[in-house]
Coordinates of C-alpha atoms in Angstrom, one line a residue:
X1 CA 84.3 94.6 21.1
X2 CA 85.8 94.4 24.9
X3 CA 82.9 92.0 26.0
X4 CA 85.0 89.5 23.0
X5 CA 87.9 89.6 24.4
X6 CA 89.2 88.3 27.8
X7 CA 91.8 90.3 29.6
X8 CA 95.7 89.2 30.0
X9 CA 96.6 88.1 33.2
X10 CA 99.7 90.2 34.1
X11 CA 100.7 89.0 37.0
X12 CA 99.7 86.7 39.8
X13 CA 101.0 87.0 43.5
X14 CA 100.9 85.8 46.8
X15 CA 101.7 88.6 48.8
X16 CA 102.2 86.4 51.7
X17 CA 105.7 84.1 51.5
X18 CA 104.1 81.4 54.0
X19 CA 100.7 80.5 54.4
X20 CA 99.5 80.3 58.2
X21 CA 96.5 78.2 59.3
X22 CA 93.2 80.7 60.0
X23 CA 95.5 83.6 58.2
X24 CA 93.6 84.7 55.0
X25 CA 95.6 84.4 51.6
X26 CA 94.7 87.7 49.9
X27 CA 96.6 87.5 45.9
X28 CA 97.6 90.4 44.4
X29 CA 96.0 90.0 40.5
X30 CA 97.0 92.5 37.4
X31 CA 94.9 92.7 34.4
X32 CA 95.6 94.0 31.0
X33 CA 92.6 94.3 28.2
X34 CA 92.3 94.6 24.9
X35 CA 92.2 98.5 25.2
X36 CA 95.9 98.8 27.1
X37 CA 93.9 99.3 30.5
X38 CA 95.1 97.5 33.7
X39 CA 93.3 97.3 37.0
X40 CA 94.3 95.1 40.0
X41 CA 91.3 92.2 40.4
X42 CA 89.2 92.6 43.5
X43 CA 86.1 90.2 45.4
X44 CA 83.8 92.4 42.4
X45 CA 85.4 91.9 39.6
X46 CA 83.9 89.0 37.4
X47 CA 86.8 88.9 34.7
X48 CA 88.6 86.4 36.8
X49 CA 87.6 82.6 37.8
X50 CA 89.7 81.9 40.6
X51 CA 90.3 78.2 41.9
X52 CA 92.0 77.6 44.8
X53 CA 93.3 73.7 44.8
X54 CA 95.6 71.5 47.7
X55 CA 98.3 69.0 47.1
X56 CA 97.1 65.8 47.8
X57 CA 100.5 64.8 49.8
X58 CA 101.9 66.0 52.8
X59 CA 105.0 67.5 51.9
X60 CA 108.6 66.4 54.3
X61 CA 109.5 68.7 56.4
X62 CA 113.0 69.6 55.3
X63 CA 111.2 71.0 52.5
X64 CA 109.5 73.5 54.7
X65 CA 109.9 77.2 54.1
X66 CA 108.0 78.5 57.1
X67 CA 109.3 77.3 60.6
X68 CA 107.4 74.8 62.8
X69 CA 106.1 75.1 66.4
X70 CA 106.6 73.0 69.5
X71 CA 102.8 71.7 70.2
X72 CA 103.9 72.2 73.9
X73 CA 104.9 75.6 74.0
X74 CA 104.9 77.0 70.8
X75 CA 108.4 77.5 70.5
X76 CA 110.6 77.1 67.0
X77 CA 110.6 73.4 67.1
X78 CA 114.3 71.8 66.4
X79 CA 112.5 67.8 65.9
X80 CA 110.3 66.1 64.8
X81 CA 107.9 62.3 65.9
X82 CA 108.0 60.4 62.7
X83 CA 106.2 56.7 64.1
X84 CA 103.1 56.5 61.5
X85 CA 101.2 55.1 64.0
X86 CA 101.2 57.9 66.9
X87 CA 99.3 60.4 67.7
X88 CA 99.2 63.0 71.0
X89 CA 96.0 64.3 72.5
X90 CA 97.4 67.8 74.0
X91 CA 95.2 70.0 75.8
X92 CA 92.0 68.5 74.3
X93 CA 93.4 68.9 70.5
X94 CA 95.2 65.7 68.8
X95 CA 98.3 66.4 66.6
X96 CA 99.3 63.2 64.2
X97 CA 103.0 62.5 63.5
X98 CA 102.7 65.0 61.0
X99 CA 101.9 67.3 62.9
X100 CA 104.0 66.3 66.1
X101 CA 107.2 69.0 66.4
X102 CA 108.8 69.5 69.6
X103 CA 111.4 72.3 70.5
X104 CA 113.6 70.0 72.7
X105 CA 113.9 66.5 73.7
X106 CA 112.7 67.4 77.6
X107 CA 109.3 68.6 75.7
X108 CA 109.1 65.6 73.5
X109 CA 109.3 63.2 76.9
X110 CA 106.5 65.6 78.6
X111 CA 104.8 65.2 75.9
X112 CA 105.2 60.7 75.2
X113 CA 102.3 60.3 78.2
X114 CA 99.5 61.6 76.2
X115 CA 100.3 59.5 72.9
X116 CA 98.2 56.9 71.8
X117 CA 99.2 54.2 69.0
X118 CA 96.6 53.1 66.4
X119 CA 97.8 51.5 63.9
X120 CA 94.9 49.2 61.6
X121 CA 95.2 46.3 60.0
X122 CA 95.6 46.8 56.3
X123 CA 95.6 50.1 56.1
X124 CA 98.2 51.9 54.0
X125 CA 100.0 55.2 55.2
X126 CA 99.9 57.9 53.2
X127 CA 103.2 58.6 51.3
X128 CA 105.1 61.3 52.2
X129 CA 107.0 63.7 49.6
X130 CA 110.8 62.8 50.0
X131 CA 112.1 64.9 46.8
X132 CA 111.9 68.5 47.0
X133 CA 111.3 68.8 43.5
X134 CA 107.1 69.5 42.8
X135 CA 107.1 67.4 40.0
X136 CA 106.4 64.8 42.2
X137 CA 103.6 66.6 43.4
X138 CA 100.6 66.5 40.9
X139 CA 97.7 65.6 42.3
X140 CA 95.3 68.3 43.3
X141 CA 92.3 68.4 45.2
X142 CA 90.0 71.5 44.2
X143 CA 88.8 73.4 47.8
X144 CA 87.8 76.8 46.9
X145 CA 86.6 79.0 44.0
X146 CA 87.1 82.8 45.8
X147 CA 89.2 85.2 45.2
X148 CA 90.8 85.3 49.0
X149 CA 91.2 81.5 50.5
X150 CA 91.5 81.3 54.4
X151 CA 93.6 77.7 55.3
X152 CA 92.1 75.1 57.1
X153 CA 93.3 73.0 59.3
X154 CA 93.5 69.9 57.3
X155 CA 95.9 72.3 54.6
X156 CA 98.5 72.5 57.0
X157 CA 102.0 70.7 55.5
X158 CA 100.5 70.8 52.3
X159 CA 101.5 73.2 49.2
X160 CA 98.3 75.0 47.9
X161 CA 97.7 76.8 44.2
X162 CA 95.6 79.0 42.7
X163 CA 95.0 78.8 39.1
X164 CA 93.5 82.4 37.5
X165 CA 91.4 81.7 34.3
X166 CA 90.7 85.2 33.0
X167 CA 87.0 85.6 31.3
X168 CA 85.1 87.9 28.9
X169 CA 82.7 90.4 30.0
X170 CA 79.9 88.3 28.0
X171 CA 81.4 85.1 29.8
X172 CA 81.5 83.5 26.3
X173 CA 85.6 83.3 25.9
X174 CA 88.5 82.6 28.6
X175 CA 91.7 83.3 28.2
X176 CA 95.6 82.1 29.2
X177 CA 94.9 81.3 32.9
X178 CA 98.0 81.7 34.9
X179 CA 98.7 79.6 37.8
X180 CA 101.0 80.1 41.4
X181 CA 102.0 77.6 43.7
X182 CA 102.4 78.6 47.8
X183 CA 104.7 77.8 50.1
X184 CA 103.5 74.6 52.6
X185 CA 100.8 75.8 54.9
X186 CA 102.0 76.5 58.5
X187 CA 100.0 75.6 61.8
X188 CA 98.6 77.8 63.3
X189 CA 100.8 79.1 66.3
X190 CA 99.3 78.7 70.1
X191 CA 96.8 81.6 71.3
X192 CA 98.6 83.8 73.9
X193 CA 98.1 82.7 77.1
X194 CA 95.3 84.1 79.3
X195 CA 96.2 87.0 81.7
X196 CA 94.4 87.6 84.7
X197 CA 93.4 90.8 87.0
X198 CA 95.8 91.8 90.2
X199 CA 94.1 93.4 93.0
X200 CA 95.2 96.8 93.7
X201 CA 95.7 98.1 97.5
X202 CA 93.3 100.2 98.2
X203 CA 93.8 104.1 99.8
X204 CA 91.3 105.0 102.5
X205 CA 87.4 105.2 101.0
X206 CA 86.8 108.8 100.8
X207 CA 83.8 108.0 98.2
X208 CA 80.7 109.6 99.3
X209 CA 79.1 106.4 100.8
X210 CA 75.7 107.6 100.1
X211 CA 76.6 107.4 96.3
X212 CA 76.1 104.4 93.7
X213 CA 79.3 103.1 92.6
X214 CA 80.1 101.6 89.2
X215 CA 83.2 99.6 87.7
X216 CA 84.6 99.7 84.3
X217 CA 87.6 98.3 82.4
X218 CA 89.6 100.9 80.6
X219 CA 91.9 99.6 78.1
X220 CA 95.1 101.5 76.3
X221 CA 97.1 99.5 73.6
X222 CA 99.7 101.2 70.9
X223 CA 99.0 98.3 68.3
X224 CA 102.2 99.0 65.8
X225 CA 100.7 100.3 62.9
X226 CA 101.2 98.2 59.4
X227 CA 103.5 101.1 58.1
X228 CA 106.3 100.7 61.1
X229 CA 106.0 96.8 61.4
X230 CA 109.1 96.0 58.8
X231 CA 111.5 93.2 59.2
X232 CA 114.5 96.0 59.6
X233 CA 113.0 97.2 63.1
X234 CA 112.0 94.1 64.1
X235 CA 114.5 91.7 62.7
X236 CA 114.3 88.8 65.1
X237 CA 110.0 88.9 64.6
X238 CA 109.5 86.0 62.0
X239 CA 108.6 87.2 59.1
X240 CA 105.3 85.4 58.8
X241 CA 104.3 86.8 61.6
X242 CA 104.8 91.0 60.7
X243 CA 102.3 91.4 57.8
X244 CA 98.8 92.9 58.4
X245 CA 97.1 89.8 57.4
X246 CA 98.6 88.1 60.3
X247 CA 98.4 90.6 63.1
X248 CA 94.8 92.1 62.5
X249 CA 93.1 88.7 63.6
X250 CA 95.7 88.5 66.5
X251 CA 95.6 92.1 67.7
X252 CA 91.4 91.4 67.1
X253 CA 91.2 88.7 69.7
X254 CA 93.4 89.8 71.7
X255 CA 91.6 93.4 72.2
X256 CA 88.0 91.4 72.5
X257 CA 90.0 89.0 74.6
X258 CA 90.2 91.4 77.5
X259 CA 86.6 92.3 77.4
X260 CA 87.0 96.3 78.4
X261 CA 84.2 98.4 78.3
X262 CA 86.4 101.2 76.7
X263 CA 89.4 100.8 74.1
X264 CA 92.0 103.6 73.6
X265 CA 94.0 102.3 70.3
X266 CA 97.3 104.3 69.0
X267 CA 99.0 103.2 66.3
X268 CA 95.2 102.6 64.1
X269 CA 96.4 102.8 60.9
X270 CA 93.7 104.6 59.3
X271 CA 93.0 102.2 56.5
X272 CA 92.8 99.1 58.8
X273 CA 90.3 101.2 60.9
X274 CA 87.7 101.7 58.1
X275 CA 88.3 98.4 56.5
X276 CA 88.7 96.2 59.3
X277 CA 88.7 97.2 62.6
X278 CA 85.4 99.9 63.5
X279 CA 83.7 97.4 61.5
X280 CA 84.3 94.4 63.3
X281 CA 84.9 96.2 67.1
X282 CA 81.2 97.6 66.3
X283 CA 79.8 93.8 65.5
X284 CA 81.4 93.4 69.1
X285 CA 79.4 96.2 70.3
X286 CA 81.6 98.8 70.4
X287 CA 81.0 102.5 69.1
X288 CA 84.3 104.1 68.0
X289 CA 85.5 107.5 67.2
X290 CA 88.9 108.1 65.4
X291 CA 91.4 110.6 64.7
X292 CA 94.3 110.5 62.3
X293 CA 97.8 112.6 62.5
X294 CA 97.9 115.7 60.7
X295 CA 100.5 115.1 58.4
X296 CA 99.5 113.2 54.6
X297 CA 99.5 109.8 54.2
X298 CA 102.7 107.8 53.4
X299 CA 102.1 107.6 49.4
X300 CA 99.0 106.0 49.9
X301 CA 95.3 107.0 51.0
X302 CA 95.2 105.8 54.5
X303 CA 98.8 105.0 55.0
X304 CA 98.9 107.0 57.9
X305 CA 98.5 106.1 61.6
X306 CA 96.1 107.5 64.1
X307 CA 94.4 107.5 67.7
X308 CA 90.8 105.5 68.3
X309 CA 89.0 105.8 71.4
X310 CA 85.5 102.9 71.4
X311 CA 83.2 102.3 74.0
X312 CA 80.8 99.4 74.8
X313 CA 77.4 100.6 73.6
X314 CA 75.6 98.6 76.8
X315 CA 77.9 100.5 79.1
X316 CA 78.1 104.2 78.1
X317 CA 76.5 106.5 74.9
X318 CA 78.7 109.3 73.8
X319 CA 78.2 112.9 74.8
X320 CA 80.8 114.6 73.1
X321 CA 83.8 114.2 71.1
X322 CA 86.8 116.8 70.8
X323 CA 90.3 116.3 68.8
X324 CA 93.4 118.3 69.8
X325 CA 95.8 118.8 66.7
X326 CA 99.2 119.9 68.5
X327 CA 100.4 121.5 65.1
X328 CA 97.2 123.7 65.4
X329 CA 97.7 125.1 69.1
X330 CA 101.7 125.4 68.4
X331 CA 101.0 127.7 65.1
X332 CA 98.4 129.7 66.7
X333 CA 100.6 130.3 69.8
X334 CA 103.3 131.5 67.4
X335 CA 101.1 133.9 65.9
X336 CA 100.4 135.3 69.1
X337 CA 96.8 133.9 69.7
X338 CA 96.0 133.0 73.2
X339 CA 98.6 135.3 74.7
X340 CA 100.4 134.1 77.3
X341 CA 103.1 131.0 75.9
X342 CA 104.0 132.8 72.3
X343 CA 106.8 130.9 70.6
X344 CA 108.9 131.5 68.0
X345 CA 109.4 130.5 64.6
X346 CA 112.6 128.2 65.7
X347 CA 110.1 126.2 68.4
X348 CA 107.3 126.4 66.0
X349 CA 109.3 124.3 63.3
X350 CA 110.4 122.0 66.0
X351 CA 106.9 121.6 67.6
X352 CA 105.6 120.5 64.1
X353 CA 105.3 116.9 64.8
X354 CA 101.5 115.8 63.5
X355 CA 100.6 114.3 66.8
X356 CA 97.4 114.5 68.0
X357 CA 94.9 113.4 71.1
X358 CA 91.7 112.2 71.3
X359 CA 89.2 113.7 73.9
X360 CA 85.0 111.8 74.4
X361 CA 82.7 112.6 77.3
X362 CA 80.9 109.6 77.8
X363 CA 77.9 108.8 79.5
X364 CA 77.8 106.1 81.8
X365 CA 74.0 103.6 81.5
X366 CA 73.0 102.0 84.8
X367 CA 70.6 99.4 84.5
X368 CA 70.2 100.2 81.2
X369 CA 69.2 103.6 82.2
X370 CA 71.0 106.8 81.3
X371 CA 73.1 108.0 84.5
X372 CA 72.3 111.7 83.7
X373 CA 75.3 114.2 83.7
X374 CA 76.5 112.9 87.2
X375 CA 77.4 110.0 85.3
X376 CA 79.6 111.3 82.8
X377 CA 83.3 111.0 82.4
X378 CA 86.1 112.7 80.4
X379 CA 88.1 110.0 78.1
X380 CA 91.2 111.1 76.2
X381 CA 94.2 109.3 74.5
X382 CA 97.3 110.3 73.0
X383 CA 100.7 109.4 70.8
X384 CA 103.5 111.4 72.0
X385 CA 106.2 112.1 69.9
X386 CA 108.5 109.5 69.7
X387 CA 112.5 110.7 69.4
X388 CA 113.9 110.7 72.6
X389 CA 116.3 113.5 71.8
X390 CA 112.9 115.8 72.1
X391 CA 112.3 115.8 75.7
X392 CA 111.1 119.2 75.4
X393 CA 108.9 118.8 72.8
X394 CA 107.8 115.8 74.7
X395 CA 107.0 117.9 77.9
X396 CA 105.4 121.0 75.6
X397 CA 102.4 118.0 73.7
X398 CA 102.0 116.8 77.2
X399 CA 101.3 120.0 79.0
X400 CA 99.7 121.7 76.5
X401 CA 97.1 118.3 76.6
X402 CA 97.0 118.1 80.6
X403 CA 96.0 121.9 80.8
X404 CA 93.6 121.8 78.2
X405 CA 91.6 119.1 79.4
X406 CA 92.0 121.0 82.6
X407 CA 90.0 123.8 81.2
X408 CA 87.6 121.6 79.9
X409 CA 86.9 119.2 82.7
X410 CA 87.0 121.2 86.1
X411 CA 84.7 123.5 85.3
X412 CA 82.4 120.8 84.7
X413 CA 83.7 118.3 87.9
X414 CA 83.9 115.7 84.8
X415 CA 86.1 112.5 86.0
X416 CA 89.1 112.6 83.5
X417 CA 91.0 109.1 82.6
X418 CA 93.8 109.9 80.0
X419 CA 95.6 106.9 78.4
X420 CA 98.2 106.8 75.8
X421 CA 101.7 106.2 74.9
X422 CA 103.2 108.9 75.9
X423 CA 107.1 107.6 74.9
X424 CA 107.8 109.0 78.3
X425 CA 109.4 106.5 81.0
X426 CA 108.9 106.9 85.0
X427 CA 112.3 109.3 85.7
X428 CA 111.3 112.0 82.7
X429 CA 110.0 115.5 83.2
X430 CA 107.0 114.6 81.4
X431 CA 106.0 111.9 84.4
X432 CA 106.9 114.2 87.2
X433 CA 104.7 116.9 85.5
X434 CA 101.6 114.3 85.3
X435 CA 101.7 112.9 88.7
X436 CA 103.0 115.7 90.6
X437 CA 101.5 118.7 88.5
X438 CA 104.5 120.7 88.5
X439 CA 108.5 119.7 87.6
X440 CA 111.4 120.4 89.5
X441 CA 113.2 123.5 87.5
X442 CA 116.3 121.3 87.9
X443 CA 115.2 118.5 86.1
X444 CA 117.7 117.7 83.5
X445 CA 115.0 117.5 80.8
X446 CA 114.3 121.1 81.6
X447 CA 117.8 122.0 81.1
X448 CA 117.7 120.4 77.5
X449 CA 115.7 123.3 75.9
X450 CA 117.7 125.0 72.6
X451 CA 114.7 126.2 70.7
X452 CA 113.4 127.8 73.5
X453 CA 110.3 125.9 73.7
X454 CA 109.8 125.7 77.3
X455 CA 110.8 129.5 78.0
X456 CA 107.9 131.3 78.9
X457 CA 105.9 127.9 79.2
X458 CA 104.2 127.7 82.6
X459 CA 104.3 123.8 83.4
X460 CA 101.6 123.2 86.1
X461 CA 98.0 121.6 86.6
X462 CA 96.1 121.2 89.2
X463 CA 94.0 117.7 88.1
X464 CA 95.2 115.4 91.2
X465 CA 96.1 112.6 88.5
X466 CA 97.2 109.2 89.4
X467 CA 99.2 106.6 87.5
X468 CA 97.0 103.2 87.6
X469 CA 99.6 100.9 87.4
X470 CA 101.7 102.9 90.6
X471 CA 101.5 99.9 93.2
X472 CA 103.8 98.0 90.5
X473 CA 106.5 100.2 90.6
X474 CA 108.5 99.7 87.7
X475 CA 108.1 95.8 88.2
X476 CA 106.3 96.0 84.3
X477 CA 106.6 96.8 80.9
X478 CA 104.7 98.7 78.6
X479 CA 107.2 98.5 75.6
X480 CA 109.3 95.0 75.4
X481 CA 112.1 95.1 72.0
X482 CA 115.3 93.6 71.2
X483 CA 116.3 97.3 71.8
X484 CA 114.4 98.7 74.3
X485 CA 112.7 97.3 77.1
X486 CA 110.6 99.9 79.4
X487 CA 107.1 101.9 80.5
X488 CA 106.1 104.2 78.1
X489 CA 102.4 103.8 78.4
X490 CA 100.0 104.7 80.9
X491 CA 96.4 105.2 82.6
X492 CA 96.0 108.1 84.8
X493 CA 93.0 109.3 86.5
X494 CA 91.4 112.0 88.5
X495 CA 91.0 110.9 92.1
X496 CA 88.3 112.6 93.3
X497 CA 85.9 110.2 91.9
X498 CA 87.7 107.4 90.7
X499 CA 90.0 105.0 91.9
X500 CA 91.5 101.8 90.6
X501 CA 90.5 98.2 92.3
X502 CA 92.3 96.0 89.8
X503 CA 94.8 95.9 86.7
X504 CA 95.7 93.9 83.9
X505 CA 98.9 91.8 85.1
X506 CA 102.5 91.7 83.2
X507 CA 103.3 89.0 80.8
X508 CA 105.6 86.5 81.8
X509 CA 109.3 86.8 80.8
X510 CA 109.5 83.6 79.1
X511 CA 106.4 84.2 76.9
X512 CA 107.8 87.8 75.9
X513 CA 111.5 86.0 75.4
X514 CA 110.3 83.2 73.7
X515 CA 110.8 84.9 70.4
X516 CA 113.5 87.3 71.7
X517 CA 111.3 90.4 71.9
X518 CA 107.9 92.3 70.6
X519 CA 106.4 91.7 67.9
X520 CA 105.8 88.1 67.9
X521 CA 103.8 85.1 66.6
X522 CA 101.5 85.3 70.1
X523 CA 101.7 89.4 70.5
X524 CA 101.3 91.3 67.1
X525 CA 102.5 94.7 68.9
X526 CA 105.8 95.8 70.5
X527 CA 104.0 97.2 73.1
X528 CA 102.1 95.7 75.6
X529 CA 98.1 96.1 76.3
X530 CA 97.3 97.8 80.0
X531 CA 94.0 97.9 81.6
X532 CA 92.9 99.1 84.8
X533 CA 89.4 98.7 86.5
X534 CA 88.1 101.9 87.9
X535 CA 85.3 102.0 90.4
X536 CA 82.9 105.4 89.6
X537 CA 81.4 107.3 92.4
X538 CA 78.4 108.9 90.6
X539 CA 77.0 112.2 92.6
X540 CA 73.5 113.0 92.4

């Protein structure tokens, strides 16, 4: 009977080629049973004993497959303190010589005023592996019995294995247990550092001065969805620091770092959203909604990216929600419905891109009261389409999303904010169109129309929008690669009722250089997070 007879461990991985401090180790098990069935093992399945064990030495460093930081600045270190007896207190944390890397001399002799020398009488220091060969390491110390093992602190240098005893259903037999050795756990690398708030000059106050005013944070981030984040775009991003594992917990704090009372997320891969992040943005008090392209998933269910708008749920309760699918309005248009704007079937098969926007009324809560409809603003957020020899596909999703939320929001006097990447920088037709409602017919993106896209297209609105990070002029980034360094994303508002007091300010060059370019071990995203706080006049 199957409850005899233990399954065959087939194979045993660690997806992950270098273990990070705080990163969770998730293995990749096969099983085989007795009937020819195979399944991959998951936290459920009870036909597996797992135990996680650490080397009791400290492995040398020249043995080292993952890199080490500078505990200064977090940089690729290049040496290394080896005095037994030293340790440096920096910024309130205490590194020992094993864990004391520096990136250049110059940081080493910032660093020699905070060291403190203790060695005891007696006491024996721990030997340190000198042969790379793990023969020599054979002494293990048992620290876990789950299926996915998170590193501690105190596992860093050290080489950790996981031993899988497969079991019978009845718990009676085990089987050949097969076990894989890691690479040497890597610290942990330094937290990005803090940014702070600019001031914004304000425009003459033509609020209604009568009216309560409110403030908000509004957030846009393009996080890099786990499908595009491959070493062969990013080549120069280390590779520890690409996979999932790695980048949810950054991109996590990071997000919850800024403390915005509404998110707008492209990029959500739409997996990651149901497993990982709705579910822990909503223990954070944030309500979500999400919308995934319109084209399948990449081979796998949920392999596909997606937009995400959330919302503090002590700030604003949601009123409606809307999706705009561009495939949808460009086929109907081509069919002739909604009359004015039919394309043909050459621009319809060039306007079949999959992207799609995101559009929630929210409601605003003052003193934990509902503000009533007066209270209510229009949220929406977009991916653009991405290959720059499309400007005029580019300028047809854009205007085709500006005057629908036209239709929808004026009638109604409903504040609009719409975020996004829009893969648009300041000099294209699609910025002109957004802050000045109209383009100049000369514009040489206008010019660059073969399917005939734009032909009968009548590019204007009448929204009074207005790009929250103007006052920086093009002092910013928004997208920061080894290949491409510019603004793609933005914040704009109607300002009738809104305006913008402060915004989120620009990373310093040498923090985005320090690993060449986005993504890195401190920023999980090529682009970079904006947010802008907007002061509400609410009519009654």
């Amino acid at each position: 009977m199957l409850a005899d007879h233990p399954p065959t461990i087939v194979r045993a991985e660690l997806l992950n080629s270098t273990p990070i401090e705080g990163v969770e180790i998730d293995p990749y098990i096969l099983v085989q049973f007795s009937n020819g069935q195979s399944r991959q093992v998951t936290d459920d399945d009870d036909n597996v004993i797992f135990k996680w064990c650490r080397c009791e030495y400290t492995a040398s460093s020249d043995t080292q497959e993952g890199p080490r930081l500078c505990i200064m600045t977090g940089k690729p270190a290049t040496m290394q303190c080896l005095l037994p007896d030293v340790t440096f207190e920096i910024n309130g944390q205490e590194y020992t010589h094993e864990d004391a890397y520096f990136s250049s001399v110059e940081e080493f002799m910032k660093a020699w005023p905070f060291h403190k020398r203790h060695k005891r009488e007696g006491e024996l220091l721990k030997p340190r592996r000198q042969d790379p060969s793990r023969d020599f390491v054979n002494v293990w110390q048992e620290i876990s019995q789950s299926r996915v093992y998170v590193p501690q602190k105190q596992d860093v240098g050290r080489i950790l294995k996981l031993e899988c005893i497969p079991i019978s259903q009845n718990g009676l037999y085990t089987g050949k247990s097969m076990s894989i050795e890691s690479a040497e756990v890597m610290q942990a690398p330094p937290l990005a550092p803090a940014r702070s708030m600019m001031e914004v000059p304000q425009p003459p106050n033509s609020f209604d001065p009568r009216a309560p005013k409110a403030t908000f944070k509004v957030l846009t981030y393009n996080c890099l969805a786990d499908i595009y984040a491959n070493p062969q775009a990013y080549p120069y991003t280390p590779s520890w620091a690409l996979p999932w594992n790695f980048r949810k917990r950054n991109l996590l704090r990071e997000i919850l770092g800024y403390q915005a009372d509404v998110l707008a997320l492209q990029e959500v891969q739409a997996d990651h959203w149901k497993e990982f992040l709705e579910p822990q943005l909503d223990a954070a008090g944030y309500q979500g909604v999400y919308k995934q392209k319109t084209r399948e998933s990449m081979g796998q269910d949920g392999k596909m990216d997606g937009c995400a708008i959330l919302f503090r749920k002590s700030r604003f309760s949601l009123v409606e929600k809307h999706a705009l699918e561009f495939n949808h309005v460009a086929m109907s248009r081509a069919r002739g419905v909604g009359g004015k704007g039919g394309l043909s079937e050459r621009a319809l098969q060039c306007l079949l891109k999959d992207n799609v926007a995101l559009v929630l009324v929210l409601e605003m809560s003052i003193n934990g009261q509902p503000a009533g409809p007066s209270g209510r603003i229009c949220v929406a957020t977009t991916h653009i389409y991405q290959n720059q020899g499309f400007p005029n596909v580019k300028m047809w999703q854009v205007m085709t999303l500006v005057q629908e939320l036209q239709k929808f929001t004026v009638p109604r006097q409903l504040p609009l904010i719409l975020t996004g990447d829009f893969n648009s920088q300041q000099d294209s037709s699609v910025y002109e169109f957004l802050q000045r409602g109209t383009v100049n017919p000369n514009h040489s993106e206008l010019q660059d129309d073969p399917q005939g896209i734009l032909e009968h297209a009548d590019i204007r609105h009448n929204l009074q929008l207005r790009d929250s990070y103007s006052a920086l002029g093009k002092d910013f980034y928004s997208n920061f690669t080894a290949t491409f360094t510019g603004i793609l994303d933005y914040i704009w508002h109607t300002a009738d009722r809104l305006r913008v007091t402060r915004v989120l300010e620009q990373i310093d060059h040498i923090t985005l250089t320090a690993y060449t370019a986005l993504p890195s071990p401190q920023y999980s995203s090529d682009h970079i997070a904006l947010m802008a706080e907007l002061e509400f006049s609410i009519v009654r």
